[in-house]
XYZ file of C-alpha atoms in Angstrom:
355
model
C 0.000 0.000 0.000
C 1.179 3.470 -0.792
C 3.100 4.977 2.057
C 5.053 1.880 3.114
C 4.809 0.036 6.383
C 3.544 1.946 9.456
C 6.286 3.962 11.082
C 8.708 3.870 8.135
C 9.781 7.352 6.971
C 8.856 8.020 3.351
C 7.895 10.900 1.066
C 4.183 10.328 1.673
C 4.332 10.686 5.435
C 3.154 13.832 7.174
C 5.346 13.876 10.257
C 4.292 16.366 12.916
C 5.194 17.298 16.445
C 3.584 19.211 19.263
C 4.864 22.438 17.732
C 2.509 21.869 14.759
C -0.651 21.989 16.859
C -2.674 25.149 16.222
C -3.968 25.903 19.691
C -6.086 28.857 18.601
C -7.566 28.435 15.126
C -8.733 31.384 13.065
C -11.960 33.023 14.190
C -15.127 32.816 12.125
C -14.652 36.480 11.341
C -11.433 35.586 9.520
C -11.760 31.994 8.197
C -9.522 32.834 5.244
C -6.438 33.494 7.359
C -3.201 31.638 6.708
C -3.719 27.869 6.452
C -1.495 25.565 8.459
C 1.003 23.180 6.905
C -1.553 20.388 7.417
C -4.274 22.383 5.614
C -1.942 23.192 2.722
C -0.856 19.590 2.170
C -4.347 18.122 2.590
C -6.134 20.610 0.326
C -3.424 20.542 -2.340
C -3.544 16.742 -2.468
C -7.335 16.724 -2.456
C -7.510 19.226 -5.336
C -4.922 17.238 -7.275
C -7.058 14.078 -6.975
C -10.114 16.026 -8.089
C -8.285 17.239 -11.186
C -7.157 13.668 -11.911
C -10.735 12.409 -11.852
C -10.407 10.118 -8.833
C -13.721 11.167 -7.285
C -17.134 9.881 -8.287
C -18.156 13.399 -9.285
C -16.701 16.871 -9.616
C -17.636 18.964 -6.610
C -18.181 22.662 -7.163
C -19.699 25.327 -4.890
C -22.780 23.934 -3.169
C -26.023 25.924 -2.846
C -26.458 26.607 0.870
C -29.225 28.219 2.902
C -30.150 28.596 6.554
C -33.541 27.002 7.192
C -35.799 29.568 8.913
C -36.346 28.812 12.596
C -34.656 29.115 15.974
C -32.337 26.095 15.484
C -30.872 27.621 12.285
C -30.254 24.364 10.446
C -27.963 24.696 7.428
C -29.219 22.997 4.252
C -26.888 22.186 1.357
C -27.818 20.830 -2.050
C -25.526 17.972 -3.154
C -27.442 16.190 -5.913
C -24.421 14.329 -7.277
C -23.695 12.630 -3.961
C -27.285 11.418 -3.831
C -26.942 9.842 -7.288
C -23.293 8.785 -7.536
C -22.493 7.626 -4.008
C -21.795 3.910 -3.640
C -24.866 2.263 -2.061
C -23.933 1.348 1.527
C -23.825 -2.386 2.275
C -26.378 -3.696 4.771
C -25.373 -3.653 8.425
C -26.778 -6.672 10.215
C -26.316 -5.750 13.867
C -24.399 -3.450 16.209
C -21.557 -5.940 16.814
C -21.341 -6.792 13.089
C -17.839 -8.203 12.342
C -15.641 -7.094 9.461
C -16.737 -8.778 6.214
C -13.837 -9.117 3.733
C -16.240 -9.691 0.826
C -17.947 -6.307 1.292
C -16.398 -3.038 0.163
C -13.623 -2.005 2.538
C -10.623 0.297 2.544
C -8.095 -2.343 1.574
C -9.571 -1.810 -1.907
C -8.636 1.855 -2.168
C -6.500 2.741 -5.155
C -3.037 3.961 -4.100
C -3.727 7.346 -5.690
C -6.691 7.866 -3.341
C -4.289 8.030 -0.383
C -2.979 11.508 0.389
C -0.484 10.839 3.190
C 0.113 9.017 6.458
C -0.097 11.048 9.666
C 2.650 10.242 12.162
C 3.565 12.168 15.296
C 6.991 12.366 16.865
C 7.658 13.635 20.362
C 5.205 14.541 23.167
C 2.758 14.849 24.716
C 2.611 11.225 25.838
C 3.020 8.202 23.602
C 2.087 8.932 19.978
C -1.210 7.616 18.607
C -1.274 4.947 15.936
C -0.522 6.411 12.481
C -3.572 7.303 10.403
C -3.857 7.169 6.636
C -5.576 10.210 5.142
C -7.506 9.332 1.980
C -10.033 11.129 -0.181
C -13.700 10.385 0.320
C -14.654 9.574 -3.261
C -18.220 10.842 -2.646
C -17.415 14.101 -0.869
C -19.752 16.259 1.159
C -17.472 19.294 0.961
C -14.160 20.460 -0.434
C -11.422 18.686 1.514
C -13.641 15.847 2.804
C -11.255 13.035 3.779
C -11.224 9.677 5.510
C -8.962 9.030 8.507
C -8.010 5.357 8.490
C -6.183 3.281 11.086
C -4.039 0.727 9.246
C -6.647 -0.844 6.878
C -4.800 -4.180 6.739
C -5.841 -4.760 10.367
C -9.440 -5.118 9.097
C -11.065 -3.626 12.163
C -14.858 -3.251 12.151
C -16.516 0.147 12.517
C -16.218 0.351 16.299
C -14.494 3.452 17.654
C -11.176 2.889 19.441
C -9.302 5.313 21.665
C -6.081 5.251 19.558
C -8.033 6.037 16.370
C -10.016 8.820 18.032
C -6.917 10.325 19.582
C -5.181 10.425 16.208
C -8.227 12.130 14.686
C -8.377 14.709 17.492
C -4.706 15.488 16.924
C -5.524 15.978 13.219
C -8.191 18.486 14.231
C -5.565 20.479 16.137
C -3.262 20.501 13.093
C -5.737 22.641 11.128
C -5.893 26.422 11.380
C -9.400 26.535 9.872
C -12.194 27.118 12.438
C -14.493 24.724 10.573
C -12.272 21.656 10.246
C -14.071 18.964 12.222
C -13.548 15.252 12.665
C -16.313 12.750 13.250
C -17.428 9.150 13.388
C -20.605 7.329 12.348
C -21.159 4.069 14.185
C -22.894 0.945 12.957
C -26.629 1.543 13.004
C -25.868 5.286 13.119
C -25.238 6.074 9.472
C -21.920 4.259 8.877
C -21.720 3.288 5.217
C -18.661 1.002 5.459
C -18.020 -1.552 8.206
C -14.265 -0.892 8.324
C -12.838 1.423 10.968
C -12.701 5.004 9.694
C -13.377 8.567 10.757
C -14.172 11.627 8.672
C -12.359 14.937 8.364
C -14.498 17.796 7.061
C -14.075 21.479 6.324
C -17.569 22.733 7.177
C -17.719 26.450 6.456
C -20.461 27.176 8.966
C -20.270 27.874 12.703
C -22.295 25.479 14.839
C -24.283 26.351 17.978
C -22.536 23.417 19.680
C -19.270 25.394 19.632
C -20.295 27.962 22.237
C -23.480 26.894 24.050
C -23.089 26.002 27.728
C -23.649 22.399 28.810
C -25.439 21.059 31.869
C -22.854 19.305 34.078
C -23.509 15.611 34.640
C -20.188 14.930 36.340
C -16.622 16.281 36.470
C -15.857 14.944 32.969
C -19.244 14.951 31.265
C -21.921 17.435 30.277
C -25.231 17.407 28.434
C -25.333 19.838 25.517
C -28.814 20.706 24.289
C -27.799 23.159 21.554
C -28.600 22.230 17.967
C -31.159 19.733 16.718
C -30.142 16.838 18.978
C -28.830 16.761 22.574
C -25.343 15.294 22.934
C -23.024 14.237 25.716
C -20.105 16.674 25.835
C -16.437 15.988 26.600
C -13.808 18.744 26.526
C -10.072 18.766 25.868
C -8.506 22.152 26.718
C -5.280 21.203 24.928
C -3.140 18.395 23.493
C -2.249 16.926 26.884
C -5.909 16.055 27.513
C -6.538 14.243 24.227
C -5.568 10.789 25.465
C -7.832 10.858 28.530
C -10.722 12.361 26.559
C -10.350 9.735 23.819
C -10.448 6.949 26.389
C -13.484 8.475 28.122
C -15.430 8.901 24.870
C -14.709 5.317 23.822
C -15.597 3.996 27.270
C -18.939 5.785 26.997
C -19.463 4.565 23.421
C -18.778 0.986 24.492
C -21.423 1.346 27.182
C -23.934 2.622 24.616
C -23.283 -0.328 22.327
C -23.591 -2.658 25.299
C -27.141 -1.452 25.988
C -28.126 -1.726 22.317
C -27.687 1.885 21.212
C -25.904 3.319 18.185
C -23.743 6.436 18.401
C -22.149 9.268 16.440
C -19.210 11.483 17.412
C -18.136 14.970 16.310
C -15.147 17.022 17.469
C -15.149 20.768 16.912
C -13.221 23.767 18.208
C -15.216 25.403 20.970
C -15.567 27.055 24.334
C -15.196 25.252 27.669
C -18.331 23.352 28.772
C -19.632 26.257 30.856
C -19.609 28.513 27.783
C -17.455 31.393 26.571
C -18.398 33.750 29.381
C -17.222 31.437 32.156
C -13.492 31.901 31.614
C -10.977 29.459 30.225
C -9.599 29.158 26.730
C -11.106 27.379 23.755
C -10.226 23.775 23.088
C -11.813 20.744 21.461
C -15.404 19.878 22.221
C -16.188 16.210 21.558
C -19.892 15.435 21.159
C -21.289 11.929 21.587
C -24.841 11.292 20.407
C -26.746 8.225 21.625
C -29.538 7.021 19.313
C -31.775 4.172 18.340
C -29.945 1.930 15.842
C -31.212 1.767 12.272
C -30.326 -1.026 9.894
C -31.039 -0.215 6.266
C -32.984 2.774 4.856
C -36.217 3.777 6.588
C -39.186 4.289 4.299
C -40.434 7.847 4.086
C -37.340 9.529 5.501
C -36.456 12.761 3.662
C -32.764 12.168 4.405
C -30.500 9.787 6.285
C -29.382 10.914 9.750
C -25.687 10.721 10.603
C -23.193 13.026 12.296
C -23.694 16.025 9.988
C -27.479 16.028 10.408
C -27.185 15.639 14.191
C -24.862 18.664 14.191
C -27.333 20.734 12.153
C -25.926 20.435 8.616
C -28.332 18.867 6.122
C -26.705 17.606 2.889
C -29.796 17.123 0.699
C -29.944 15.123 -2.548
C -32.752 16.891 -4.435
C -33.513 20.523 -5.300
C -37.201 20.476 -4.267
C -36.303 19.059 -0.845
C -33.505 21.612 -0.458
C -35.821 24.465 -1.458
C -38.905 23.502 0.539
C -37.831 21.665 3.692
C -38.902 23.367 6.906
C -37.300 23.247 10.314
C -40.266 21.291 11.684
C -39.875 18.625 8.981
C -36.128 18.366 9.418
C -36.254 18.158 13.210
C -38.955 15.494 13.009
C -36.719 13.388 10.739
C -33.728 13.800 13.062
C -35.434 13.388 16.411
C -37.267 10.166 15.580
C -33.882 8.460 16.060
C -33.233 9.963 19.495
C -34.002 8.805 23.022
C -36.878 10.199 25.096
C -35.583 12.726 27.609
C -36.072 10.542 30.729
C -34.084 7.752 29.074
C -31.395 10.199 27.927
C -30.999 11.631 31.433
C -30.883 8.170 32.983
C -28.205 7.212 30.474
C -26.263 10.386 31.273
C -26.220 9.437 34.926
C -24.932 5.961 34.073
C -22.151 7.413 31.928
C -21.133 9.951 34.583
C -20.838 7.183 37.199
C -18.967 4.946 34.739
C -16.399 7.633 33.957
C -15.740 8.350 37.638
C -15.487 4.723 38.736
């Protein structure tokens, strides 16, 4: 596979150290400020693959509008993705094992790989290297996949080393809208082979600043946006390992009680909000949801991490033009837990993380 064996220096490695972390990304008032080295290499490679025709379609500027209403959902029209995207294989159950006969990332063409992320130096032991590859059916410019070594053939179950590597990638970007995320089995994952997404989403999210209700010393409940989420916070690089382990411990508990989950990491204020003091860091959102296996009849759109965060990539112009906030929230919230169950689950997670 392009890039050589893990850990071997080569021209396709992106080697970084703690000095490459961008602790304070550009503000939304100046999203066009100087890109980081990571942004430059990723976007140049991504654009090169687009020019070489390695994507399923050519992605230009996407029509975008804010859906009227207090939640301020952002709708985007991406008709080509709706038509050209590879149909996702069926997921049979939450603990579905890796199936070598189904599409998986060992089948990527070498040219689809951009580089291998590898950290040297502190803080703490480095995470496992991640391959950065194009998503051939992109949602946005610069949409990439973050892949732990594909030859390990791990199923789509989030691991702390993979999440930590993705969170470090988020800190390598100087763009305020570069986010990383994960769709679990039964929660919108389209490939049962361990991967995360990296996305440049050019819209601020309410989840970046809104205060969370404390559930415990390490956990909050964030109600901002279309779907409440459990909130974890990393004020800087030194906290990424403990936050990654806590998120994955919580996700394992969700799977153990028969729930699916999605994860999104975004730059943001401390859990108490921007007026409570403390510097910005990484907010990691964990959504618990009812699992869904296969498409659900009558749904206007599938619900995965983008929709839970308030971004609606829509496949048809009439739907993009006419959808209302009430319709969109109804489609999203049918997958969520009733509030008493959500609060009971939050208490379980808080006790689990402190035990």
